[in-house]
Coordinates of C-alpha atoms and ligand atoms in Angstrom, one line a residue:
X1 CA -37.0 -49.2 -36.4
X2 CA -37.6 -47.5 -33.1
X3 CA -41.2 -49.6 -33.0
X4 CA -39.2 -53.2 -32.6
X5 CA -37.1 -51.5 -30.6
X6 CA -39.9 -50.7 -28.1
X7 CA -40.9 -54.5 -27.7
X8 CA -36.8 -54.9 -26.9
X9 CA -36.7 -52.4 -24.2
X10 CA -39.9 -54.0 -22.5
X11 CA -38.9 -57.4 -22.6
X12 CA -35.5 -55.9 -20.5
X13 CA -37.8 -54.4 -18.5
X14 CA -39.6 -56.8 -17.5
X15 CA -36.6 -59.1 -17.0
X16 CA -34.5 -55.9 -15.1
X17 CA -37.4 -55.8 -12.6
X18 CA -38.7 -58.3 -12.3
X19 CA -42.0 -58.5 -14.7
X20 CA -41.6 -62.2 -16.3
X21 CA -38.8 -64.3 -16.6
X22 CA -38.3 -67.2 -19.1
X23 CA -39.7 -70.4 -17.9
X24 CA -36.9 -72.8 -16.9
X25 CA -34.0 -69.9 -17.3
X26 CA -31.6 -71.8 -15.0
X27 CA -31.9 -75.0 -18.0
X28 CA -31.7 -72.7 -20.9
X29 CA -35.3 -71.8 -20.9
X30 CA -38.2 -73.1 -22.3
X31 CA -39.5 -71.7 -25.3
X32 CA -42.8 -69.8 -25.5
X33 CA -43.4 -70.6 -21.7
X34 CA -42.9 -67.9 -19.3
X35 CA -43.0 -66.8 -15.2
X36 CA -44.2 -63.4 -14.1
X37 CA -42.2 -62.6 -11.2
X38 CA -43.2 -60.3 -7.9
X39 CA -44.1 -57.3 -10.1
X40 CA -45.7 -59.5 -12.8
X41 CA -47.9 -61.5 -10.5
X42 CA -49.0 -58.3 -9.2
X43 CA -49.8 -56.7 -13.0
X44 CA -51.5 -59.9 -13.6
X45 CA -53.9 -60.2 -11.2
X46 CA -54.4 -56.7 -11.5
X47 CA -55.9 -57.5 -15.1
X48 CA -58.1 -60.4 -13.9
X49 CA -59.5 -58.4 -10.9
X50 CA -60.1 -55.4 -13.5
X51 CA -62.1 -57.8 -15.5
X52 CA -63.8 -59.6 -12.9
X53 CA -64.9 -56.3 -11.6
X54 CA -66.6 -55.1 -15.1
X55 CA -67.5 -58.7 -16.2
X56 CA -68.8 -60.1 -13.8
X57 CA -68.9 -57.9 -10.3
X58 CA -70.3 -54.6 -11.6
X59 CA -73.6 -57.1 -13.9
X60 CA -76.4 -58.6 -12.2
X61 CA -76.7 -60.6 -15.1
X62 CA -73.6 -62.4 -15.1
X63 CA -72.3 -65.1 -12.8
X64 CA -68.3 -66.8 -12.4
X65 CA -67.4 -70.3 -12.5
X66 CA -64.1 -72.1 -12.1
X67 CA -63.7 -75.0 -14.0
X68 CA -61.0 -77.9 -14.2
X69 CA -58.6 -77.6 -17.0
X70 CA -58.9 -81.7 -17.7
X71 CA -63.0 -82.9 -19.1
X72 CA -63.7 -85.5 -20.1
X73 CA -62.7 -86.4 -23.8
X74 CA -66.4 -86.6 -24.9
X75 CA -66.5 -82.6 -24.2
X76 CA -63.6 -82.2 -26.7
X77 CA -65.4 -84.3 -29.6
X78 CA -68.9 -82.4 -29.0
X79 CA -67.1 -79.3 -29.2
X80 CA -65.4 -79.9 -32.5
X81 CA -61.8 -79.3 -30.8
X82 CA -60.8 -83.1 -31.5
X83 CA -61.6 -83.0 -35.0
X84 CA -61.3 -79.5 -36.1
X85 CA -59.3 -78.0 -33.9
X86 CA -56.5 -77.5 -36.2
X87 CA -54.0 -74.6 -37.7
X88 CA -53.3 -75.7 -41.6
X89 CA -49.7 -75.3 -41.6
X90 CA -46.9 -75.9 -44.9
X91 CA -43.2 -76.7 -44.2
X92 CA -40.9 -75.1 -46.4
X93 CA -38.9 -77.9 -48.5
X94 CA -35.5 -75.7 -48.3
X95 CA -35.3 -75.3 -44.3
X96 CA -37.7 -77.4 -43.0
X97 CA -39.6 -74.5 -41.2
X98 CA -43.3 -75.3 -40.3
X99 CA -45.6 -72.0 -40.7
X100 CA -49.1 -71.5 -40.5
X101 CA -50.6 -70.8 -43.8
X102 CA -52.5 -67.7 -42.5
X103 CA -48.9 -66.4 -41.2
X104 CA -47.2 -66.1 -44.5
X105 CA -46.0 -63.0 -45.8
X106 CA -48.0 -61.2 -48.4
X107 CA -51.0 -62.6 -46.9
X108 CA -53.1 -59.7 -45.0
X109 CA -55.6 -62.3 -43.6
X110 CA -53.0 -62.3 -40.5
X111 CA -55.4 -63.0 -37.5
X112 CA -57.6 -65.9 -39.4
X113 CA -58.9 -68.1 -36.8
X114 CA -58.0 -71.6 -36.8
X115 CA -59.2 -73.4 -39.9
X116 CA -61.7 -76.1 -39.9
X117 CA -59.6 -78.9 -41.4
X118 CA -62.3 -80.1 -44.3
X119 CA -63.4 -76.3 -45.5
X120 CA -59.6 -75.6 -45.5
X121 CA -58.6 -78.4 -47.3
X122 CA -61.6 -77.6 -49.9
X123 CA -60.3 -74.5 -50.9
X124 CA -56.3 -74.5 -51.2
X125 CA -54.3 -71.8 -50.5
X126 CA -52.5 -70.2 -53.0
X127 CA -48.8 -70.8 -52.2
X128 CA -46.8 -69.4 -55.1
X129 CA -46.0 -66.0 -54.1
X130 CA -45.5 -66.6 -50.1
X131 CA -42.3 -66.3 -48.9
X132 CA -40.5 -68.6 -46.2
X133 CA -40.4 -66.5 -43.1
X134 CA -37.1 -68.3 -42.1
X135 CA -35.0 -68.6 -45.0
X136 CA -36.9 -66.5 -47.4
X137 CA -37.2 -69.3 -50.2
X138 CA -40.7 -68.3 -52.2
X139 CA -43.3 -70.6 -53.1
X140 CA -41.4 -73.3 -52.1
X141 CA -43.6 -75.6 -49.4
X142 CA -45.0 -79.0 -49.3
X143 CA -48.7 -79.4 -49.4
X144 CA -50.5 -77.7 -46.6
X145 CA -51.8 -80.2 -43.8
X146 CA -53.7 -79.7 -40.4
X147 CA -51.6 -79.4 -36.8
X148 CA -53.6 -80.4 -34.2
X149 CA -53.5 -77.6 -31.0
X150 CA -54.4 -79.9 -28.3
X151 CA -51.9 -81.1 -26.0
X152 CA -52.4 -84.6 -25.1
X153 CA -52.5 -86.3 -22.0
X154 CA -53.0 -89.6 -20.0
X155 CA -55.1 -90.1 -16.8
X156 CA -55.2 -93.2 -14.9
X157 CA -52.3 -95.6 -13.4
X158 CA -53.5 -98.7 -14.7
X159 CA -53.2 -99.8 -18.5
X160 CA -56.6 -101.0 -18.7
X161 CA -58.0 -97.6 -17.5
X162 CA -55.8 -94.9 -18.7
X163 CA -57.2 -92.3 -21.0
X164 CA -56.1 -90.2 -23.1
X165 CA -57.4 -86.9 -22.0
X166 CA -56.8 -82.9 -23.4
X167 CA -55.4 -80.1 -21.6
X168 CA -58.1 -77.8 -22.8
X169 CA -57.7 -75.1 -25.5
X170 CA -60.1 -72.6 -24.3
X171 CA -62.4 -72.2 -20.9
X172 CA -65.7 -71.5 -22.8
X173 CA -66.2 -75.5 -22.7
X174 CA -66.4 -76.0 -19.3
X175 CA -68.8 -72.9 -19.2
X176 CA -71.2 -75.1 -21.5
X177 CA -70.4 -78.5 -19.8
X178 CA -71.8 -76.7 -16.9
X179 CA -74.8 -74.8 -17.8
X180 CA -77.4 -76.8 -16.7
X181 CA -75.8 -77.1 -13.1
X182 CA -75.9 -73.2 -12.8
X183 CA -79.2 -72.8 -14.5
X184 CA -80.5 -75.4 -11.9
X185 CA -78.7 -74.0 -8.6
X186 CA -79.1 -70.3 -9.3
X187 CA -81.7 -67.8 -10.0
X188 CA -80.3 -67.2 -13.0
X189 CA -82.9 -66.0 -16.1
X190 CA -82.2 -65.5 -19.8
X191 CA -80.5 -63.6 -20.6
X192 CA -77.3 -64.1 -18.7
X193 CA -73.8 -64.7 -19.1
X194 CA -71.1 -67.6 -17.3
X195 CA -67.8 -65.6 -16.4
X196 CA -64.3 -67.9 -16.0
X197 CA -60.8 -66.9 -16.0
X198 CA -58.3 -69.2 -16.3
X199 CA -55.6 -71.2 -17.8
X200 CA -55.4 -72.8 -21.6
X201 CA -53.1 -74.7 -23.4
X202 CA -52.5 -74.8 -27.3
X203 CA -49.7 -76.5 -29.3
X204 CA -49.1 -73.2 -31.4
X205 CA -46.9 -74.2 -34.4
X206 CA -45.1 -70.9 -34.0
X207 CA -44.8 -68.6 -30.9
X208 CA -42.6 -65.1 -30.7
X209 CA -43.4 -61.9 -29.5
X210 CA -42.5 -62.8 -25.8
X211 CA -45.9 -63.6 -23.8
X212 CA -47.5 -62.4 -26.9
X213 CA -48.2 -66.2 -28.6
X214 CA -47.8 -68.6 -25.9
X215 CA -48.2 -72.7 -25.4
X216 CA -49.2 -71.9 -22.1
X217 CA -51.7 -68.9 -21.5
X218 CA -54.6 -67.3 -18.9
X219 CA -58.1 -66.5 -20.6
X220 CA -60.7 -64.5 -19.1
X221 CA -63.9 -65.8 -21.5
X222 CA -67.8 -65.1 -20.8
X223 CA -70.5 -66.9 -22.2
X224 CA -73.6 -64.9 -22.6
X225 CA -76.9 -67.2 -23.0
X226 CA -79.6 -65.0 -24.4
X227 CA -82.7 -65.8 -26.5
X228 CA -82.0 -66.1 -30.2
X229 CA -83.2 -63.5 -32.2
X230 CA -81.6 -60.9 -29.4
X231 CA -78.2 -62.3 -30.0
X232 CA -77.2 -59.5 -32.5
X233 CA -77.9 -57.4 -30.2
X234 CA -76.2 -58.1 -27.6
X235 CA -73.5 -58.9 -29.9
X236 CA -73.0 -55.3 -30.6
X237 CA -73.8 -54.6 -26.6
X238 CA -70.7 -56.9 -25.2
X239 CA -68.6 -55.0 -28.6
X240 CA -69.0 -51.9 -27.0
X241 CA -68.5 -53.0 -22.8
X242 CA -65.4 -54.4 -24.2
X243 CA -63.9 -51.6 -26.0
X244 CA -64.7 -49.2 -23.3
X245 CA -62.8 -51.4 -20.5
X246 CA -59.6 -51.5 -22.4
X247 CA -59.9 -47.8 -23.1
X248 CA -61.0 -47.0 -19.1
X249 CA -57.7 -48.7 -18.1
X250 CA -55.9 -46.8 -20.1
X251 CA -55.1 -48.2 -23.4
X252 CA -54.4 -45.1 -26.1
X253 CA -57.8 -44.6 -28.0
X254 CA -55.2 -44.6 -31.1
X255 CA -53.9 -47.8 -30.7
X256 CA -57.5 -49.6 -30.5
X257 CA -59.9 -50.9 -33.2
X258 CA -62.7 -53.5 -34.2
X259 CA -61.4 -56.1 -37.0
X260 CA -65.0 -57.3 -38.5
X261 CA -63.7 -61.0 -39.5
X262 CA -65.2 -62.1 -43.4
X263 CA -67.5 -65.0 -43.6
X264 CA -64.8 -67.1 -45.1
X265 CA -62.3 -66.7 -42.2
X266 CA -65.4 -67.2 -39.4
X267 CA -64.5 -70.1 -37.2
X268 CA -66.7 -73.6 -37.8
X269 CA -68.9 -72.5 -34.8
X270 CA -69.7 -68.8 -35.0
X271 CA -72.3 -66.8 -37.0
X272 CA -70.3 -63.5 -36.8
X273 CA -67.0 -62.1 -35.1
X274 CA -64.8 -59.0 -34.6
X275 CA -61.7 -58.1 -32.7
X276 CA -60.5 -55.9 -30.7
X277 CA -57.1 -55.4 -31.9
X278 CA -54.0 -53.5 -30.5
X279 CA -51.4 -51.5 -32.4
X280 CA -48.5 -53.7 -31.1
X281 CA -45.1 -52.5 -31.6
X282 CA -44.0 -55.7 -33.7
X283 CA -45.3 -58.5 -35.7
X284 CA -46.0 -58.5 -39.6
X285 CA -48.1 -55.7 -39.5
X286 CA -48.6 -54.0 -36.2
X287 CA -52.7 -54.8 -35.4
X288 CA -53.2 -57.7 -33.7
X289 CA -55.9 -59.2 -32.0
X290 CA -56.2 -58.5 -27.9
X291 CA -60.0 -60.5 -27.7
X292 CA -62.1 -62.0 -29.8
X293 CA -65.9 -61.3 -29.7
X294 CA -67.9 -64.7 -31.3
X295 CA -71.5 -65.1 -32.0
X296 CA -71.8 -68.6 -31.7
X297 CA -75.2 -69.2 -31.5
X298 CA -76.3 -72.5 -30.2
X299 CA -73.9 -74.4 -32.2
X300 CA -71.9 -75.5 -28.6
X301 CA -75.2 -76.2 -26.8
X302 CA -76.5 -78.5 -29.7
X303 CA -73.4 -80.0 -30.0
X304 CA -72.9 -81.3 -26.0
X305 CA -76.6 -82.3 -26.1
X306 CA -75.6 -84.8 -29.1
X307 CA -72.3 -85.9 -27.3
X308 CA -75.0 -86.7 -23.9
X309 CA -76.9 -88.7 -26.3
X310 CA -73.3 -90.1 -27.7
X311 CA -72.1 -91.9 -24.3
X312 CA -74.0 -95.0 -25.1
X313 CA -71.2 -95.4 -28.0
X314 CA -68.9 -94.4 -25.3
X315 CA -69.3 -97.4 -23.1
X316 CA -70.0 -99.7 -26.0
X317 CA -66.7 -99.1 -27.5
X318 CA -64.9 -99.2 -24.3
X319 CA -64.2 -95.2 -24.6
X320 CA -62.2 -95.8 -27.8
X321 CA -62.9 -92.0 -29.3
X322 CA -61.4 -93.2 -32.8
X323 CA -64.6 -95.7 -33.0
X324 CA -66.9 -92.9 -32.0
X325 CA -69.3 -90.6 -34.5
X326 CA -71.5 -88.0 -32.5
X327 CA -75.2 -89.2 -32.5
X328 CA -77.1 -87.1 -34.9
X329 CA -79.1 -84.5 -33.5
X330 CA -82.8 -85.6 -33.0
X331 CA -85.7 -83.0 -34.3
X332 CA -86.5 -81.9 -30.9
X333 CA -83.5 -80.7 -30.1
X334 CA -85.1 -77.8 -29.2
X335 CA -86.5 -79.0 -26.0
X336 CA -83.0 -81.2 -24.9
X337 CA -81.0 -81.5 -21.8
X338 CA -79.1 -78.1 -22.3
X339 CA -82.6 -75.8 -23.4
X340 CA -83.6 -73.1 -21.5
X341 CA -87.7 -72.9 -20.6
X342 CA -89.0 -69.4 -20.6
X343 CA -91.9 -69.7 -17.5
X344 CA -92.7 -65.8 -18.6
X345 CA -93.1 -67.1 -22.6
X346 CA -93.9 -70.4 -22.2
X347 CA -91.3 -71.0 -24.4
X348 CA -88.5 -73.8 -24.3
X349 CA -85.7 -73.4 -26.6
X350 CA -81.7 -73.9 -27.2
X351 CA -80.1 -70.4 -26.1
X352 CA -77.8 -68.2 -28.6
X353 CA -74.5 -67.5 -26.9
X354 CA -72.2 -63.8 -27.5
X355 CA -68.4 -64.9 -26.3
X356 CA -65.7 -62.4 -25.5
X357 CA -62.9 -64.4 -25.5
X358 CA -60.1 -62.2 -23.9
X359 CA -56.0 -63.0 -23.8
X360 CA -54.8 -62.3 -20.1
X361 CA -51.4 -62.4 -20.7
X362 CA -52.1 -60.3 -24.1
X363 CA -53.6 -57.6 -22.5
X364 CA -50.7 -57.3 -19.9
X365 CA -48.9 -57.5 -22.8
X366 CA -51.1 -54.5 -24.7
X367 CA -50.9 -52.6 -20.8
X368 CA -47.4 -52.9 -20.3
X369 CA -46.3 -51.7 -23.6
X370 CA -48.9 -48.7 -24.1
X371 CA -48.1 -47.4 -20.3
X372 CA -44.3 -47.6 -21.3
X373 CA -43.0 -43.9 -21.8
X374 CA -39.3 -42.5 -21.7
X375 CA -38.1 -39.1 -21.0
X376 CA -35.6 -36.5 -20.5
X377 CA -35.4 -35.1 -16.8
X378 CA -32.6 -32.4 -15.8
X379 CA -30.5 -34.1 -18.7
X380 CA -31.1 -37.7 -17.3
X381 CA -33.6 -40.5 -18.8
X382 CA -36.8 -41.4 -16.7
X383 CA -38.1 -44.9 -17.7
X384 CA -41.6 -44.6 -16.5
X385 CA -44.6 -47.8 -16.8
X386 CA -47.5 -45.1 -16.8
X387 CA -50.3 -47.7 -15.9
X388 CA -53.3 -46.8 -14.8
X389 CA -53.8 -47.1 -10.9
X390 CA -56.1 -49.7 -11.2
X391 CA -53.3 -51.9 -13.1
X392 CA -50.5 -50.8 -11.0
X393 CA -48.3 -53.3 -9.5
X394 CA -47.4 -51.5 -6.9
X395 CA -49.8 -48.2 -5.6
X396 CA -47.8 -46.8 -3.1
X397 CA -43.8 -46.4 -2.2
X398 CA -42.9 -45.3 1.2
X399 CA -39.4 -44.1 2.3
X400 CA -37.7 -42.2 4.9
X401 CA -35.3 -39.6 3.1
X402 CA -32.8 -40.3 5.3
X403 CA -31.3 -42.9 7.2
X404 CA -31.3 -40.9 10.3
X405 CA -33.1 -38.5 13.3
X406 CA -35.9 -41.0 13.5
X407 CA -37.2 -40.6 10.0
X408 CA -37.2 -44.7 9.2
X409 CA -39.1 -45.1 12.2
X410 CA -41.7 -42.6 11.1
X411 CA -42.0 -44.1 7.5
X412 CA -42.2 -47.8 8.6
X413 CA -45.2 -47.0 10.7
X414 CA -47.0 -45.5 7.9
X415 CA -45.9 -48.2 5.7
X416 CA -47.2 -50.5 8.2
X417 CA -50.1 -48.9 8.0
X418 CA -51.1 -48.1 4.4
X419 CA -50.6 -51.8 3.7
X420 CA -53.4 -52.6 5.2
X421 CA -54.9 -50.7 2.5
X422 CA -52.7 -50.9 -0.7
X423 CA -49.9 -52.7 -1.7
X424 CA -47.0 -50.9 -0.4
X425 CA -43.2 -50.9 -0.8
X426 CA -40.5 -49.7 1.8
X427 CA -37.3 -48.6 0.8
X428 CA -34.8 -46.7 3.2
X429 CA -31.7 -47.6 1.1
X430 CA -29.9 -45.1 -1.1
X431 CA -30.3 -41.7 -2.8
X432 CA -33.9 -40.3 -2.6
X433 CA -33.9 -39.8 -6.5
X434 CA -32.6 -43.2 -7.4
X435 CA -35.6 -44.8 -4.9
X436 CA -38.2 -42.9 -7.1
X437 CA -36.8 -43.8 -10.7
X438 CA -36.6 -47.4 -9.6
X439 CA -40.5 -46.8 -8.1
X440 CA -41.2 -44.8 -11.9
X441 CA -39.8 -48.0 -13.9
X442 CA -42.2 -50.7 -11.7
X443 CA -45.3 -48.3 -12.2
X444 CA -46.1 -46.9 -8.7
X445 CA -48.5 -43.8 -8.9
X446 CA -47.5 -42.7 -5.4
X447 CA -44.3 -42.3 -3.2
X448 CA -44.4 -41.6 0.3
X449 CA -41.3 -39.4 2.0
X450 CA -40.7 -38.5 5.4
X451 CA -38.4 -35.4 5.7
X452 CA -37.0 -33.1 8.3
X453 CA -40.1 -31.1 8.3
X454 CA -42.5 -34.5 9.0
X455 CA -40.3 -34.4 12.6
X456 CA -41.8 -30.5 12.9
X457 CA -45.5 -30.6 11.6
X458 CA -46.6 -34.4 10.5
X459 CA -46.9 -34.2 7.6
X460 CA -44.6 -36.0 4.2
X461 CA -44.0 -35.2 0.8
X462 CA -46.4 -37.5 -1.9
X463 CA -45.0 -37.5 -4.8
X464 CA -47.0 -38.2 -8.2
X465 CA -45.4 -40.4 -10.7
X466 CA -46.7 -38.8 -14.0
X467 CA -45.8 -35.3 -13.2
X468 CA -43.4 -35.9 -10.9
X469 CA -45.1 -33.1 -8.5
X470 CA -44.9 -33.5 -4.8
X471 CA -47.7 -32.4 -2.4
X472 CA -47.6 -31.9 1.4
X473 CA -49.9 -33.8 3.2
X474 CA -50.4 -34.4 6.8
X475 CA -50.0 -38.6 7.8
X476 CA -53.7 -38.5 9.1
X477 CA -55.1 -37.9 6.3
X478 CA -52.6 -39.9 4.1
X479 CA -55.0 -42.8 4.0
X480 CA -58.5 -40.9 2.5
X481 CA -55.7 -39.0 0.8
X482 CA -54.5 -42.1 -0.8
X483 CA -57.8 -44.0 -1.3
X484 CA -59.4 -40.8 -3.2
X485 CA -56.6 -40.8 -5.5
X486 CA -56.3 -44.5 -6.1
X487 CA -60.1 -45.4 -6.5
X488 CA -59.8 -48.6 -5.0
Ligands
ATP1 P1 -54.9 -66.5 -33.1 O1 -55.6 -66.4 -34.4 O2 -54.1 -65.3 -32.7 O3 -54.2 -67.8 -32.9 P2 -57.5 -67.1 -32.0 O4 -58.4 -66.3 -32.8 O5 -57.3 -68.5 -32.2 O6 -56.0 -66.4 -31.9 P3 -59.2 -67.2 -29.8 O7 -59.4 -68.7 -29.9 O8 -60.3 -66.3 -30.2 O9 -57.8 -66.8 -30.5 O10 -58.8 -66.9 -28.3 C1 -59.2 -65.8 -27.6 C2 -58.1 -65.0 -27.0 O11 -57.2 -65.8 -26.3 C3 -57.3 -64.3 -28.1 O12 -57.8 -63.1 -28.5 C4 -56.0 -64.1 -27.3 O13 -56.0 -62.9 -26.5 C5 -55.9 -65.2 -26.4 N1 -55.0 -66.3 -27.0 C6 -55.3 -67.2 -27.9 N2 -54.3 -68.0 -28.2 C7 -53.2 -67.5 -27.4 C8 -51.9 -67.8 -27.3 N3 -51.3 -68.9 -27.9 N4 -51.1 -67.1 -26.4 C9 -51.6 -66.1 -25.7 N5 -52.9 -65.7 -25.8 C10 -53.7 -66.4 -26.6

């Protein structure tokens, strides 16, 4: 199938040249964990900066925070994470295999979030006709049971105060755990959102698809606080921003669409939820989800304000979580620790909250595979990464086209130069046509060459990566030349 295939020729790619590496290659690798190497870094950050600059940079109604990745364990019981935060998973009794029950063939309800234990529990799944994706054995599993996500860990040196802590699942909790300190140190009026970017950690039961499902992964997530009763609104308002930036960086309109999710596969916190999915070239059927857009209300808000109220139990029970129930919220919840006073409506209340929820390492993922393109040229194949400029690894190659009569002298000043501005790449070795494929396979929208006839009038040859059409320009003017073409 020349789809699967696809997936096979980027993950060589991205080995070849130095994209992303398996983590730990030299000890046999570690599954589901990967490295992006110099090209990958590069892609990567380009994706976080590209959000940053729409989320967050471009909105005067949105501010970023950077959290730490440990909180304290009372965050992860408020939040649910620590009781619910579960995939319902069978093994199959032939091969031992452990799947989550949403991932079974035959099942179309691919991208169900993960399952609140009790409500999955309630309502068994029926197992007769799903089919073992290892060994192919049908209806042949053990009763399905919860997997928790979180990754545990221990802080402290000393037995008497070591804790078990969380490596957190998602970022959006250290956005809430901090709401009050940016609503009380900024200017900050409802509505407005809490940008973060950064890593999370989830025991998946079953990864694949190269970066696609990870243990280890980046999320870009905003919190947008707004008064309840807008939150619709603005529900469908973040739908559309995020739509549109995936399409302005390039993605194929084609291989785009909203996913609505059905009340019964709505995680325990949200009132509504679509995705924006991505026709990926593998996987049981080829949408899946790039970001996930959550109405979920003030269900976090209300929850930390009963774990504040909770930490007398904490001490009590010398911060043993298994002896700890949250307090029950009291009827004023409305006016608590986390609510938001409106001085224009004289009006105190718990905000509603709209979360994208983005994949960082999905979307290079979605980038990498939609700007991938092959073609014939002169009887030869031309790998090309057709990003757009924005995303580009690397925005500007620079080579002499010889080895000789000054020319590498000429290029390395210009390259000297035009890094200032853009990240650059010099390369005076080998044939002129080999330098550019190598340049077409990384992604680079421009190369730079200085010929014979740069010696006689100043100027080089630019060369355009998607046409392949080369243009005299004079090396004064290379910069505005450059920095009209590349928007940055
Ligand atoms: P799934 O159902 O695929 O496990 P989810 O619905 O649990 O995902 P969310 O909790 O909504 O995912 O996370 C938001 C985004 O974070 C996802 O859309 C995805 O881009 C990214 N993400 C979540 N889990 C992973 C993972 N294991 N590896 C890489 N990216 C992930």
């Amino acid at each position: 199938m020349a789809k699967i295939t696809k997936l096979d020729d980027i993950v060589s790619l991205c080995k070849r040249r130095g994209f992303i590496f398996q983590s730990s290659e030299i000890y046999g690798g570690l599954a589901s964990c990967y490295d992006y190497g110099p090209l990958g870094v590069e892609l990567k950050n380009n994706v976080k900066k590209a959000w940053w600059k729409t989320v967050v940079q471009m909105r005067d109604d949105v501010v970023g925070l950077d959290c730490s990745i440990l909180m304290h364990p009372m965050v992860w019981k408020a939040s649910g994470h620590a009781d619910k935060f579960a995939d319902l998973i069978v093994e199959c009794k032939k091969c031992n295999t452990r799947t989550r029950v949403d991932h079974l063939k035959d099942h179309c309800e691919e991208h169900t979030a993960h399952i609140a234990i009790d409500s999955a529990l309630a309502s068994a799944p029926e197992l007769s006709n799903k089919v073992c994706p290892n060994c192919g054995s049908v209806g042949n599993f053990t009763e399905p049971m919860p997997f928790q996500l979180m990754f545990e860990t221990q802080m402290g040196a000393n037995v008497d105060d070591a804790m078990t802590m969380y490596l957190r699942p998602e970022t959006a909790q250290g956005i809430f755990a901090n709401f009050r300190n940016v609503l009380d140190t900024t200017r900050v009026k409802i509505p407005f959102g809490i940008a973060q970017i950064g890593k999370s950690f989830r025991n998946e039961v079953t990864t694949k698809a190269f970066i696609f499902r990870t243990r280890e992964f980046e999320q870009a997530e905003l919190e947008f606080f707004c008064e309840p009763g807008t939150d619709e609104e603005w529900f469908e308002h973040w739908k559309k921003c995020r739509f549109e930036w995936y399409i302005g960086l390039g993605l194929k309109k084609e291989n785009l669409r909203f996913r609505q999710h059905d009340a019964d596969e709505l995680a325990h916190y949200a009132k509504s939820c679509a995705d924006v999915e991505y026709k990926f070239p593998f996987g049981s059927g080829d949408w899946q989800e790039l970001e996930g857009i959550a109405n979920r209300t003030d269900y976090d808000l209300r929850q930390h304000q009963r774990g504040i109220r909770t930490m007398t139990k904490w001490y009590e029970n010398n911060r043993d979580m298994t002896k700890i129930e949250l307090t029950d919220e009291p009827q004023d919840y409305q006016s608590g620790p986390l609510s938001y006073f409106d001085i224009e409506k004289k009006k105190r209340y718990v905000p509603y909250v709209i979360e994208p929820s983005a994949g960082i390492d999905r979307s290079a993922l979605a980038f990498l595979v939609d700007a991938y393109d092959e073609e014939e040229v002169r009887g030869e194949k031309r790998n090309l990464l057709r990003f757009h400029h924005a995303l580009a690894p690397i925005k500007v190659g620079v080579f002499p086209l010889v080895k000789r009569d000054g020319m590498p002298e000429i290029a390395r000043n210009i390259y000297e130069d035009m890094k200032k501005h853009f990240n650059c790449f010099y390369d005076e070795k080998g044939a002129i046509g080999r330098r550019y494929r190598r340049q077409d396979e990384a992604g680079t929208p421009f190369c730079i060459t200085v010929d014979g006839q740069t010696l006689e009038d100043k100027t080089v040859t630019v060369r355009k990566r998607d046409s392949m059409e080369q243009v005299r320009v004079t090396t004064d003017s290379l910069k505005s030349f450059l920095y009209d073409k590349l928007e940055v």
